[in-house]
Amino acid sequence: MGGPCRLKAEAEKLATKAPDCTDNFQVRPFNFDGQEWQSVEQRYQAQKFLDATFKEKLRLMEKGSGESDSQHGMRVWSEGQRGRDLRPDWEAVKVEMMYRANLAKYLQHGDLQADLLATGDAQLDGAASTKWVMKSGQTVGWSPWNGLIQTRIREELKPVSAQDSDLLESLRKQFEDYLVCQGGNQLPIPGVGS
């Protein structure tokens, strides 16, 4: 689920809007496994399903004349709630899928990399979004995960000499722990690093 992240400096009580690149609804076409997608949200919604025809229907949803990125994203999100034939391991892989779609977008747009890196070391939190209950009974949601995805990618985009290796290791472990806690992947995970 989309929405721009928020930047929060330690001394500030209120968060400010992060760059548009942190919004999963942002329309910036990118290729993922040889196909063009309009937004991270569009690719994410399509990855949920095994039905190739439905995936293609989602992929072909382009931004309409006069439609904002947010409106397009909500239309794609809404269509993604109607699909059937969900991946059997979706609850386990969905965070990794969102990360990989975001990473693919950044790797293909140098200006978006620069925008994300310009946030420095500010804390990134996702906007209010959907929540779900894990197998452990813990309730989690996209608000913290979207912030963690952007933070991880920001750290990975830095030159190795500038990376906070402890932070990066901790972030990668959180993603791996989530995948394992939810039962792991039963099917291959497409995209970057597959």
PDB file of C-alpha atoms in Angstrom, residues 29-154:
ATOM      1  CA  PRO A  29       7.683   3.569 -15.147  1.00  0.00           C
ATOM      2  CA  PHE A  30      10.323   0.903 -14.531  1.00  0.00           C
ATOM      3  CA  ASN A  31      11.076  -2.597 -15.759  1.00  0.00           C
ATOM      4  CA  PHE A  32      10.717  -5.591 -13.485  1.00  0.00           C
ATOM      5  CA  ASP A  33      11.556  -9.030 -14.860  1.00  0.00           C
ATOM      6  CA  GLY A  34      11.306  -7.740 -18.432  1.00  0.00           C
ATOM      7  CA  GLN A  35       7.940  -5.986 -18.121  1.00  0.00           C
ATOM      8  CA  GLU A  36       7.163  -2.294 -17.719  1.00  0.00           C
ATOM      9  CA  TRP A  37       5.205  -1.147 -14.676  1.00  0.00           C
ATOM     10  CA  GLN A  38       3.863   2.334 -13.933  1.00  0.00           C
ATOM     11  CA  SER A  39       4.331   2.283 -10.160  1.00  0.00           C
ATOM     12  CA  VAL A  40       5.595   0.154  -7.309  1.00  0.00           C
ATOM     13  CA  GLU A  41       2.005  -0.325  -6.139  1.00  0.00           C
ATOM     14  CA  GLN A  42       0.996  -1.659  -9.545  1.00  0.00           C
ATOM     15  CA  ARG A  43       3.784  -4.252  -9.553  1.00  0.00           C
ATOM     16  CA  TYR A  44       3.136  -5.153  -5.928  1.00  0.00           C
ATOM     17  CA  GLN A  45      -0.576  -5.789  -6.508  1.00  0.00           C
ATOM     18  CA  ALA A  46       0.135  -7.974  -9.551  1.00  0.00           C
ATOM     19  CA  GLN A  47       2.734 -10.062  -7.679  1.00  0.00           C
ATOM     20  CA  LYS A  48       0.038 -11.295  -5.306  1.00  0.00           C
ATOM     21  CA  PHE A  49      -1.573 -13.502  -7.917  1.00  0.00           C
ATOM     22  CA  LEU A  50      -0.742 -16.658  -9.856  1.00  0.00           C
ATOM     23  CA  ASP A  51      -3.266 -15.925 -12.628  1.00  0.00           C
ATOM     24  CA  ALA A  52      -1.207 -14.494 -15.528  1.00  0.00           C
ATOM     25  CA  THR A  53      -4.274 -12.944 -17.179  1.00  0.00           C
ATOM     26  CA  PHE A  54      -5.185 -11.006 -14.041  1.00  0.00           C
ATOM     27  CA  LYS A  55      -1.567  -9.915 -13.538  1.00  0.00           C
ATOM     28  CA  GLU A  56      -1.531  -8.581 -17.093  1.00  0.00           C
ATOM     29  CA  LYS A  57      -4.829  -6.757 -16.524  1.00  0.00           C
ATOM     30  CA  LEU A  58      -3.215  -4.963 -13.578  1.00  0.00           C
ATOM     31  CA  ARG A  59      -0.031  -4.243 -15.541  1.00  0.00           C
ATOM     32  CA  LEU A  60      -1.959  -2.600 -18.361  1.00  0.00           C
ATOM     33  CA  MET A  61      -3.700  -0.125 -16.037  1.00  0.00           C
ATOM     34  CA  GLU A  62      -2.208   3.196 -17.089  1.00  0.00           C
ATOM     35  CA  LYS A  63      -2.676   6.580 -15.481  1.00  0.00           C
ATOM     36  CA  GLY A  64      -5.700   8.275 -17.010  1.00  0.00           C
ATOM     37  CA  SER A  65      -5.835  11.806 -18.355  1.00  0.00           C
ATOM     38  CA  GLY A  66      -6.201  14.156 -15.394  1.00  0.00           C
ATOM     39  CA  GLU A  67      -5.695  11.314 -12.912  1.00  0.00           C
ATOM     40  CA  SER A  68      -3.205  11.968 -10.100  1.00  0.00           C
ATOM     41  CA  ASP A  69      -0.593   9.417  -9.065  1.00  0.00           C
ATOM     42  CA  SER A  70      -2.579   8.853  -5.879  1.00  0.00           C
ATOM     43  CA  GLN A  71      -5.821   8.268  -7.790  1.00  0.00           C
ATOM     44  CA  HIS A  72      -4.085   5.835 -10.139  1.00  0.00           C
ATOM     45  CA  GLY A  73      -2.531   4.049  -7.157  1.00  0.00           C
ATOM     46  CA  MET A  74      -5.879   3.705  -5.399  1.00  0.00           C
ATOM     47  CA  ARG A  75      -7.482   2.387  -8.586  1.00  0.00           C
ATOM     48  CA  VAL A  76      -4.709  -0.211  -8.921  1.00  0.00           C
ATOM     49  CA  TRP A  77      -4.952  -1.070  -5.209  1.00  0.00           C
ATOM     50  CA  SER A  78      -8.721  -1.481  -5.478  1.00  0.00           C
ATOM     51  CA  GLU A  79      -8.406  -3.775  -8.499  1.00  0.00           C
ATOM     52  CA  GLY A  80      -5.787  -5.791  -6.607  1.00  0.00           C
ATOM     53  CA  GLN A  81      -8.371  -6.542  -3.907  1.00  0.00           C
ATOM     54  CA  ARG A  82     -10.598  -8.266  -6.481  1.00  0.00           C
ATOM     55  CA  GLY A  83      -8.175 -10.881  -7.713  1.00  0.00           C
ATOM     56  CA  ARG A  84      -8.316 -14.586  -6.995  1.00  0.00           C
ATOM     57  CA  ASP A  85      -5.676 -17.293  -7.055  1.00  0.00           C
ATOM     58  CA  LEU A  86      -3.443 -15.636  -4.460  1.00  0.00           C
ATOM     59  CA  ARG A  87       0.092 -16.950  -4.051  1.00  0.00           C
ATOM     60  CA  PRO A  88      -0.029 -19.546  -1.234  1.00  0.00           C
ATOM     61  CA  ASP A  89       2.932 -17.843   0.459  1.00  0.00           C
ATOM     62  CA  TRP A  90       1.765 -14.253  -0.038  1.00  0.00           C
ATOM     63  CA  GLU A  91       1.694 -13.331   3.645  1.00  0.00           C
ATOM     64  CA  ALA A  92       5.316 -14.466   3.964  1.00  0.00           C
ATOM     65  CA  VAL A  93       6.703 -12.787   0.840  1.00  0.00           C
ATOM     66  CA  LYS A  94       4.751  -9.533   0.593  1.00  0.00           C
ATOM     67  CA  VAL A  95       7.283  -7.362   2.431  1.00  0.00           C
ATOM     68  CA  GLU A  96      10.140  -8.715   0.300  1.00  0.00           C
ATOM     69  CA  MET A  97       8.029  -8.180  -2.832  1.00  0.00           C
ATOM     70  CA  MET A  98       7.434  -4.517  -1.925  1.00  0.00           C
ATOM     71  CA  TYR A  99      11.153  -4.063  -1.251  1.00  0.00           C
ATOM     72  CA  ARG A 100      12.146  -5.591  -4.600  1.00  0.00           C
ATOM     73  CA  ALA A 101       9.665  -3.492  -6.584  1.00  0.00           C
ATOM     74  CA  ASN A 102      10.948  -0.330  -4.875  1.00  0.00           C
ATOM     75  CA  LEU A 103      14.573  -1.303  -5.448  1.00  0.00           C
ATOM     76  CA  ALA A 104      13.939  -1.934  -9.151  1.00  0.00           C
ATOM     77  CA  LYS A 105      12.377   1.532  -9.482  1.00  0.00           C
ATOM     78  CA  TYR A 106      15.320   3.233  -7.776  1.00  0.00           C
ATOM     79  CA  LEU A 107      17.967   1.333  -9.731  1.00  0.00           C
ATOM     80  CA  GLN A 108      16.433   2.622 -12.977  1.00  0.00           C
ATOM     81  CA  HIS A 109      16.020   6.276 -11.959  1.00  0.00           C
ATOM     82  CA  GLY A 110      19.140   8.152 -10.868  1.00  0.00           C
ATOM     83  CA  ASP A 111      17.115  11.246  -9.960  1.00  0.00           C
ATOM     84  CA  LEU A 112      15.012   9.207  -7.529  1.00  0.00           C
ATOM     85  CA  GLN A 113      18.171   7.754  -5.976  1.00  0.00           C
ATOM     86  CA  ALA A 114      19.441  11.310  -5.456  1.00  0.00           C
ATOM     87  CA  ASP A 115      16.126  12.371  -3.887  1.00  0.00           C
ATOM     88  CA  LEU A 116      16.190   9.453  -1.450  1.00  0.00           C
ATOM     89  CA  LEU A 117      19.852   9.945  -0.567  1.00  0.00           C
ATOM     90  CA  ALA A 118      19.170  13.652   0.046  1.00  0.00           C
ATOM     91  CA  THR A 119      17.093  12.651   3.085  1.00  0.00           C
ATOM     92  CA  GLY A 120      20.408  11.975   4.840  1.00  0.00           C
ATOM     93  CA  ASP A 121      19.983   9.872   7.927  1.00  0.00           C
ATOM     94  CA  ALA A 122      16.517  11.157   8.832  1.00  0.00           C
ATOM     95  CA  GLN A 123      14.110   8.558  10.136  1.00  0.00           C
ATOM     96  CA  LEU A 124      11.631   7.489   7.452  1.00  0.00           C
ATOM     97  CA  ASP A 125       8.156   6.404   8.516  1.00  0.00           C
ATOM     98  CA  GLY A 126       5.422   5.325   6.152  1.00  0.00           C
ATOM     99  CA  ALA A 127       2.089   7.103   6.066  1.00  0.00           C
ATOM    100  CA  ALA A 128      -0.871   5.484   7.789  1.00  0.00           C
ATOM    101  CA  SER A 129      -1.853   2.387   5.847  1.00  0.00           C
ATOM    102  CA  THR A 130      -3.266  -1.119   6.026  1.00  0.00           C
ATOM    103  CA  LYS A 131      -2.436  -3.584   8.810  1.00  0.00           C
ATOM    104  CA  TRP A 132      -2.509  -7.352   9.157  1.00  0.00           C
ATOM    105  CA  VAL A 133      -2.009 -10.036  11.808  1.00  0.00           C
ATOM    106  CA  MET A 134       1.077 -12.229  11.562  1.00  0.00           C
ATOM    107  CA  LYS A 135       1.121 -15.952  12.343  1.00  0.00           C
ATOM    108  CA  SER A 136       2.605 -15.004  15.719  1.00  0.00           C
ATOM    109  CA  GLY A 137      -0.529 -12.978  16.518  1.00  0.00           C
ATOM    110  CA  GLN A 138       1.334  -9.663  16.283  1.00  0.00           C
ATOM    111  CA  THR A 139      -0.399  -6.876  14.349  1.00  0.00           C
ATOM    112  CA  VAL A 140       1.877  -5.147  11.842  1.00  0.00           C
ATOM    113  CA  GLY A 141       1.281  -2.694   9.044  1.00  0.00           C
ATOM    114  CA  TRP A 142       2.704  -0.910   6.053  1.00  0.00           C
ATOM    115  CA  SER A 143       3.451   2.296   7.942  1.00  0.00           C
ATOM    116  CA  PRO A 144       6.605   0.959   9.630  1.00  0.00           C
ATOM    117  CA  TRP A 145       7.478  -1.433   6.788  1.00  0.00           C
ATOM    118  CA  ASN A 146       7.376   1.278   4.115  1.00  0.00           C
ATOM    119  CA  GLY A 147       9.755   3.346   6.224  1.00  0.00           C
ATOM    120  CA  LEU A 148      12.075   0.361   6.693  1.00  0.00           C
ATOM    121  CA  ILE A 149      12.025  -0.405   2.953  1.00  0.00           C
ATOM    122  CA  GLN A 150      13.023   3.162   2.082  1.00  0.00           C
ATOM    123  CA  THR A 151      15.666   3.226   4.825  1.00  0.00           C
ATOM    124  CA  ARG A 152      17.183  -0.060   3.657  1.00  0.00           C
ATOM    125  CA  ILE A 153      17.324   1.056   0.025  1.00  0.00           C
ATOM    126  CA  ARG A 154      18.788   4.435   1.018  1.00  0.00           C
TER     127      ARG A 154
END
